[in-house]
Amino acid sequence: MKHFFLLFFFFTLSIQAQFQINGIVKDASTQKGLAFATISANDGSNTISDVDGKFSITSKNKISFLTVSYVGYQQQSIAMESNQLYYKIFLQQKTNSLNEVRVSNVNPALAIIKKTILNKTKNNPQEKLKSFEFKAYNKLIVTANPDSIKGKIDSVFTINPFEKHFKKLDSTNYKFKQLISKQHLFQTEKVSQYQYDGDRLKETILGTRMSGFKQPVYEILSFNLQSFSIYDSKYELFETKYNSPIADDALTDYNFKLLDTVAINGRNAYMIHFKNKKKKKAAGLEGILYIDQDNYGIAKAIMRIKGILDISGTHEFQYIPEENLWFPSEKKFKIVKGTNDDDIKILGGTIQFDGDIEENLKKRKRVESDYIYVYSQTTNFDVAYNAPVIINKPIVAVELKDEAIDKPESFWEQYRQEKLDLRSQKTYLLVDSISVKKRIENRLNLGRKILSGYLPFNVWDFDLRKILSYNNYEGLRLGIGGTTNNAFSSKYRLEGYGAYGLRDYNFKYSFGAGARVDKFSNTWIGASYTDDLHENASTDYAVERRAFKIYDPRSINFSTFYRYENWRIALESKIIPNTESTLVFANTFVTPQFNYTYNLNGKSYTDYTMTTATVSVKWNPFSDYMQTPTGRIETEKRYPKFTFQFTQSIPNVLNNDFSFSKIDFKTEYLINYLDGQQTYLLFEAGKAFGDLPLPQLYGNSPNNLNKETIFQRITFAGKNSFETMFFNEFFSSEFISFQFKHGFSRIFLFKKIKPAIDFVTRMAWGNMKNPENHVGLEYKTLNKGFFESGLEFNQIYNGLGLGGYYRYGPNHLPNFKDNIAIKLTFILDLGI
């Protein structure tokens, strides 16, 4: 989701110094770029070339000459020419370069890295210091370098077999250069206080300002662009974790090379280049570590990943003599477009790329998004350490103060590390006016609501899930419903819906109200009444809101429901760290809409009443949360996640018919690999104790129709359903299930055909206690286990795909074709 909000600014909306020189450094003999060459200007400013040999150096003063040096090559000085902004610099190798780099057959870089790893504890501020705190000023911009844009008006022609015809004048680049010369496309500033108490690190946002938005976009504020600490075993760059070049096992993943020795803060440092050993694209980090020659601490670090996006992160440190420690002083982060033969499509817009896979791909004219880049710079100040630190509300990693969005200009003048230049000043004025004119903030909020399943209208958010659906019992179901929003009240809410089935001719409805009793923990208490249908033998976790889907593939095939009339009182809260919890008291009258009778102690029940108390908890122990003025949001979704639910009947209260307990549990784990592959694991279990009718037990999410031929059974596949299991085939009073799904990298078949192949395997075991009590439906139990596996060819064309699944094991059916299920798949890819 957060990637969507970043890419959004590529379409809808540098810290540019007065003088900027761009160029590339190459080997004079091989013509190949020299990575990480040192480029110094006459005024003392310097930079290094990237992995391709390209560089960009800026200065507040006019640059008259550059000095370029590289270990093993002859140093070269180049005088700057007026009006020339791009330079190709060729370096000649020294004849004795091998002796300068190595003094023996042993790679000296390995010895340096080993000592750096060995000394991590005493050089890591979070290990060596008892506590610390500091303030940080961050500025993030989406912009482009005007000097890189030609800015001319082009003539566009159409060519036929006979002649060339003038079509139109294209002034796109001209207009874009005029715009970007005056302002940035987007800009945000943030002042934060960081506190570390020896156990946890918390960021409190004291002030934030975002061009074009009165209310900040929380997804932008919560971006984890790069790791805070360079010493973590996993280094994070643009919300992707990589094995750190100084992790304990770094020598197995990276190659290291000693490039040079340099002076930083008056201390000598080794300049070590590292590169992942894997040959695949984006297989790992590449960059430079500057390592103190005395204490082997990191004095500076440059990290880079190059793929569809070219991402780089720089860490600067300030040496503290009394602690013999390098403390973080500045972070820089930059994203520019890389190269790829796929264009990225997102909500109707397209980021185009030049092809790098097929040699015969035609060059295309560059468009505005080719020049745009994202740049973020954070400067730390007011550093204090080893003094007592008290962190208020430590259960959240990031807290946005209520008053942070309304800071006066005097606040920013106090905390900015340097005054805004003219382009930055105009950005707020011009982008704010454009945002109002084009209703950008309203459109973004509308998009956020729709992606969550709601369509806002004044004080009411219409629930898109209630408008239209279909199943085999109700037929076409028409409805309307929703909930009030903050325009109505931030402390109270009303909600409800109504629906009508065109096949069963029955009206269903629900209404409820709630009140917020605590803002920080987002604690709500509410009551509701519902008269509706529910899928037979399925488990709903009270703590989880039903996910929004444009279509629900399984519900289309439902035919067995029970009707429930339900009074409900619920308490929802996030008061416990890293959890969401719900406590529910309910009284429910159930009437199965199929032939079923539950026999208990000589009495037959065709309908019944249950009075229950339910505790439902979702625990995300590895996720980070951000506290905002409107509530708490999960900013870093990390796995595994755990969901637990316990339900207990309350005897002799409100006509309760049964005495029972029910325990439900699930955990899910998602692994993202650097090459784009993904593994998803899901484990579920449930057990009912006591007396409980079949509609409230377990059906194991079947999704196969009871039809004779394979083609008659073709429907859409569900997300986590058993595709070869027939509806109402198995029921259990206790069960466990495990699902494994691995998504491989997309394969290239044709220009527009690039399916994503997923391998799926599912298994389940179960048992039914006292099966003689359940009369009506014929069913089997899972005591011998159920197994199926399959392949999905997803996103073959416009999100549509095809999956094939096979049932095997003890519940393999005698007729071979009955074990096969063919399903359509559909994945709506919004690029989020």
Coordinates of N, CA, C and O in Angstrom, one line a residue, residues 100-187:
E100 N 49.8 -1.9 -5.6 CA 49.2 -0.9 -4.7 C 48.0 -1.5 -4.0 O 47.7 -1.1 -2.8
V101 N 47.2 -2.4 -4.6 CA 46.0 -2.8 -4.0 C 46.3 -4.0 -3.0 O 45.7 -4.1 -2.0
R102 N 47.3 -4.9 -3.4 CA 47.5 -6.0 -2.6 C 49.0 -6.2 -2.3 O 49.9 -6.0 -3.1
V103 N 49.3 -6.5 -1.0 CA 50.7 -6.7 -0.6 C 51.0 -8.1 -0.5 O 52.1 -8.5 -0.2
S104 N 49.9 -9.0 -0.6 CA 50.1 -10.4 -0.5 C 49.0 -11.1 -1.3 O 48.2 -10.4 -1.9
N105 N 49.0 -12.4 -1.2 CA 47.9 -13.1 -1.9 C 46.6 -13.1 -1.1 O 45.6 -13.6 -1.6
V106 N 46.6 -12.6 0.1 CA 45.5 -12.5 1.0 C 44.7 -11.2 0.7 O 45.4 -10.1 0.7
N107 N 43.4 -11.2 0.5 CA 42.6 -10.0 0.3 C 42.5 -9.3 1.6 O 41.9 -9.7 2.6
P108 N 43.1 -8.1 1.7 CA 43.2 -7.3 3.0 C 41.8 -6.9 3.4 O 41.5 -6.7 4.6
A109 N 40.8 -6.7 2.4 CA 39.5 -6.3 2.8 C 38.8 -7.3 3.7 O 38.1 -6.9 4.6
L110 N 39.1 -8.6 3.5 CA 38.5 -9.6 4.3 C 38.9 -9.5 5.8 O 38.1 -9.7 6.7
A111 N 40.2 -9.2 6.0 CA 40.7 -9.1 7.4 C 40.0 -7.9 8.0 O 39.7 -7.9 9.2
I112 N 39.8 -6.8 7.3 CA 39.2 -5.6 7.8 C 37.7 -5.8 8.2 O 37.3 -5.4 9.3
I113 N 37.0 -6.5 7.3 CA 35.6 -6.8 7.5 C 35.5 -7.7 8.7 O 34.5 -7.5 9.5
K114 N 36.3 -8.7 8.8 CA 36.2 -9.6 10.0 C 36.4 -8.9 11.3 O 35.7 -9.1 12.3
K115 N 37.4 -7.9 11.3 CA 37.5 -7.1 12.6 C 36.3 -6.2 12.8 O 36.0 -5.9 14.0
T116 N 35.7 -5.7 11.7 CA 34.5 -4.8 11.9 C 33.4 -5.6 12.5 O 32.7 -5.1 13.4
I117 N 33.2 -6.8 12.0 CA 32.1 -7.7 12.5 C 32.4 -8.0 14.0 O 31.5 -8.0 14.9
L118 N 33.7 -8.3 14.3 CA 34.1 -8.7 15.7 C 33.9 -7.5 16.6 O 33.6 -7.8 17.8
N119 N 34.0 -6.3 16.1 CA 33.9 -5.1 17.0 C 32.5 -4.4 16.9 O 32.4 -3.3 17.4
K120 N 31.5 -5.1 16.4 CA 30.2 -4.5 16.2 C 29.6 -4.0 17.5 O 29.0 -2.9 17.6
T121 N 29.7 -4.8 18.5 CA 29.0 -4.5 19.8 C 29.6 -3.2 20.4 O 28.8 -2.4 20.9
K122 N 30.9 -3.0 20.4 CA 31.4 -1.8 21.0 C 31.3 -0.6 20.1 O 31.5 0.5 20.6
N123 N 30.9 -0.8 18.8 CA 30.7 0.4 17.9 C 29.3 0.7 17.6 O 29.0 1.7 17.0
N124 N 28.4 -0.2 18.0 CA 27.0 0.1 17.8 C 26.4 1.0 18.9 O 26.4 0.6 20.1
P125 N 25.9 2.2 18.6 CA 25.4 3.1 19.6 C 24.3 2.4 20.5 O 24.3 2.7 21.7
Q126 N 23.5 1.6 19.9 CA 22.4 0.9 20.7 C 22.9 -0.2 21.6 O 22.2 -0.7 22.4
E127 N 24.2 -0.6 21.4 CA 24.8 -1.6 22.3 C 25.7 -0.9 23.3 O 25.7 -1.3 24.5
K128 N 26.5 0.1 22.9 CA 27.5 0.7 23.8 C 26.9 1.7 24.7 O 27.3 1.8 25.9
L129 N 25.9 2.5 24.2 CA 25.4 3.6 25.0 C 24.2 3.1 25.8 O 23.4 2.3 25.4
K130 N 24.1 3.6 27.1 CA 22.9 3.2 27.9 C 21.6 3.7 27.4 O 20.6 3.1 27.5
S131 N 21.7 4.9 26.8 CA 20.5 5.6 26.3 C 21.0 6.8 25.4 O 22.2 7.2 25.5
F132 N 20.1 7.3 24.6 CA 20.4 8.5 23.8 C 19.1 9.1 23.3 O 18.1 8.4 23.3
E133 N 19.2 10.3 23.0 CA 18.0 11.0 22.3 C 18.6 12.1 21.5 O 19.6 12.7 21.8
F134 N 17.8 12.4 20.5 CA 18.2 13.5 19.6 C 17.0 14.0 18.8 O 16.0 13.3 18.7
K135 N 17.1 15.1 18.1 CA 16.1 15.6 17.2 C 16.6 15.4 15.8 O 17.8 15.4 15.6
A136 N 15.6 15.3 14.9 CA 16.0 15.1 13.5 C 15.1 15.9 12.6 O 13.8 16.0 12.8
Y137 N 15.7 16.6 11.6 CA 14.9 17.3 10.6 C 15.0 16.6 9.3 O 16.1 16.2 8.8
N138 N 13.8 16.3 8.7 CA 13.8 15.5 7.4 C 13.1 16.3 6.4 O 12.0 17.0 6.7
K139 N 13.6 16.3 5.2 CA 13.0 16.9 4.0 C 12.9 15.9 2.9 O 13.9 15.3 2.6
L140 N 11.7 15.6 2.4 CA 11.6 14.7 1.3 C 10.9 15.4 0.1 O 10.0 16.2 0.3
I141 N 11.5 15.2 -1.1 CA 11.0 15.9 -2.2 C 10.8 14.9 -3.4 O 11.6 13.9 -3.5
V142 N 9.9 15.2 -4.2 CA 9.8 14.5 -5.6 C 10.0 15.6 -6.6 O 9.3 16.6 -6.6
T143 N 11.1 15.5 -7.4 CA 11.5 16.6 -8.2 C 12.2 16.0 -9.4 O 12.2 14.8 -9.7
A144 N 12.9 16.9 -10.2 CA 13.7 16.6 -11.3 C 14.7 17.6 -11.5 O 14.6 18.8 -11.0
N145 N 15.8 17.3 -12.2 CA 16.9 18.3 -12.4 C 16.5 19.0 -13.8 O 16.5 18.4 -14.8
P146 N 16.2 20.3 -13.7 CA 15.9 21.0 -15.0 C 17.0 20.9 -16.0 O 16.6 20.9 -17.2
D147 N 18.2 20.8 -15.6 CA 19.3 20.8 -16.6 C 19.3 19.5 -17.4 O 20.0 19.4 -18.5
S148 N 18.6 18.4 -16.9 CA 18.6 17.1 -17.6 C 17.5 17.1 -18.7 O 17.4 16.1 -19.4
I149 N 16.7 18.1 -18.7 CA 15.6 18.1 -19.7 C 15.9 19.1 -20.8 O 16.2 20.2 -20.6
K150 N 15.7 18.6 -22.0 CA 16.0 19.5 -23.2 C 15.1 20.7 -23.3 O 15.4 21.8 -23.6
G151 N 13.8 20.4 -23.0 CA 12.8 21.5 -23.0 C 12.5 22.1 -24.3 O 12.2 23.3 -24.3
K152 N 12.6 21.4 -25.4 CA 12.2 22.0 -26.6 C 10.9 21.6 -27.1 O 10.4 20.5 -26.7
I153 N 10.3 22.3 -28.1 CA 9.0 21.9 -28.7 C 9.3 21.1 -29.9 O 10.0 21.5 -30.8
D154 N 8.8 19.9 -29.9 CA 9.1 18.9 -31.0 C 7.9 18.9 -32.0 O 6.7 19.1 -31.6
S155 N 8.2 18.7 -33.3 CA 7.2 18.4 -34.3 C 7.0 16.9 -34.4 O 7.9 16.1 -34.5
V156 N 5.7 16.5 -34.3 CA 5.3 15.1 -34.4 C 4.8 14.8 -35.8 O 3.9 15.5 -36.3
F157 N 5.3 13.8 -36.4 CA 4.9 13.4 -37.8 C 4.3 12.0 -37.8 O 4.6 11.2 -36.9
T158 N 3.4 11.8 -38.7 CA 2.9 10.4 -39.0 C 3.5 10.0 -40.3 O 3.6 10.8 -41.3
I159 N 3.9 8.7 -40.4 CA 4.6 8.2 -41.6 C 3.7 7.1 -42.2 O 3.4 6.1 -41.5
N160 N 3.4 7.2 -43.5 CA 2.8 6.1 -44.2 C 3.7 5.6 -45.3 O 4.8 6.2 -45.5
P161 N 3.3 4.6 -46.1 CA 4.2 4.1 -47.1 C 4.6 5.1 -48.2 O 5.6 4.9 -48.9
F162 N 3.9 6.2 -48.3 CA 4.1 7.1 -49.4 C 4.8 8.4 -48.9 O 5.7 9.0 -49.6
E163 N 4.4 8.9 -47.8 CA 5.0 10.2 -47.4 C 4.9 10.4 -45.8 O 4.2 9.6 -45.1
K164 N 5.5 11.5 -45.4 CA 5.4 11.9 -44.0 C 4.5 13.1 -43.8 O 4.7 14.1 -44.5
H165 N 3.6 13.1 -42.9 CA 2.6 14.2 -42.6 C 2.9 14.8 -41.2 O 3.0 14.1 -40.3
F166 N 2.8 16.1 -41.2 CA 2.9 16.8 -39.9 C 1.6 16.5 -39.1 O 0.5 16.6 -39.7
K167 N 1.7 16.2 -37.8 CA 0.5 15.9 -37.0 C 0.3 17.0 -36.0 O -0.8 17.5 -35.9
K168 N 1.3 17.3 -35.2 CA 1.1 18.3 -34.1 C 2.4 18.7 -33.6 O 3.5 18.1 -33.8
L169 N 2.4 19.8 -32.7 CA 3.6 20.2 -32.0 C 3.5 19.6 -30.6 O 2.4 19.7 -29.9
D170 N 4.5 19.0 -30.1 CA 4.6 18.4 -28.8 C 5.4 19.3 -27.8 O 6.6 19.4 -28.0
S171 N 4.7 20.0 -26.9 CA 5.4 20.9 -26.0 C 5.5 20.3 -24.6 O 5.8 21.1 -23.6
T172 N 5.4 19.0 -24.4 CA 5.4 18.4 -23.1 C 6.6 18.7 -22.3 O 6.6 19.1 -21.2
N173 N 7.8 18.3 -22.9 CA 9.1 18.5 -22.2 C 9.3 20.0 -21.9 O 9.9 20.4 -20.9
Y174 N 8.9 20.9 -22.9 CA 9.1 22.3 -22.7 C 8.3 22.8 -21.4 O 8.9 23.5 -20.6
K175 N 7.1 22.4 -21.4 CA 6.2 22.8 -20.2 C 6.7 22.2 -18.9 O 6.7 22.8 -17.9
F176 N 7.2 20.9 -19.0 CA 7.7 20.3 -17.8 C 8.9 20.9 -17.3 O 9.1 21.1 -16.1
K177 N 9.8 21.3 -18.2 CA 11.0 22.0 -17.7 C 10.7 23.4 -17.1 O 11.3 23.8 -16.1
Q178 N 9.8 24.1 -17.7 CA 9.4 25.4 -17.1 C 8.8 25.2 -15.7 O 9.1 26.0 -14.8
L179 N 8.0 24.1 -15.6 CA 7.4 23.9 -14.2 C 8.5 23.5 -13.2 O 8.6 24.1 -12.1
I180 N 9.4 22.6 -13.6 CA 10.3 22.0 -12.6 C 11.4 23.0 -12.3 O 12.1 22.9 -11.3
S181 N 11.6 24.0 -13.2 CA 12.6 25.1 -12.9 C 12.1 26.0 -11.8 O 12.9 26.7 -11.1
K182 N 10.8 26.0 -11.6 CA 10.2 26.9 -10.6 C 10.0 26.2 -9.2 O 10.0 26.9 -8.2
Q183 N 9.7 24.9 -9.3 CA 9.2 24.3 -8.1 C 9.5 22.8 -8.1 O 10.0 22.3 -9.1
H184 N 9.4 22.1 -7.0 CA 9.4 20.7 -6.9 C 7.9 20.2 -7.2 O 7.0 20.9 -7.0
L185 N 7.8 18.9 -7.5 CA 6.5 18.3 -7.7 C 5.8 18.0 -6.4 O 4.6 18.1 -6.3
F186 N 6.6 17.7 -5.4 CA 6.0 17.4 -4.1 C 7.1 17.6 -3.0 O 8.3 17.4 -3.3
Q187 N 6.7 18.0 -1.8 CA 7.6 18.3 -0.8 C 7.0 18.1 0.6 O 5.8 18.4 0.8

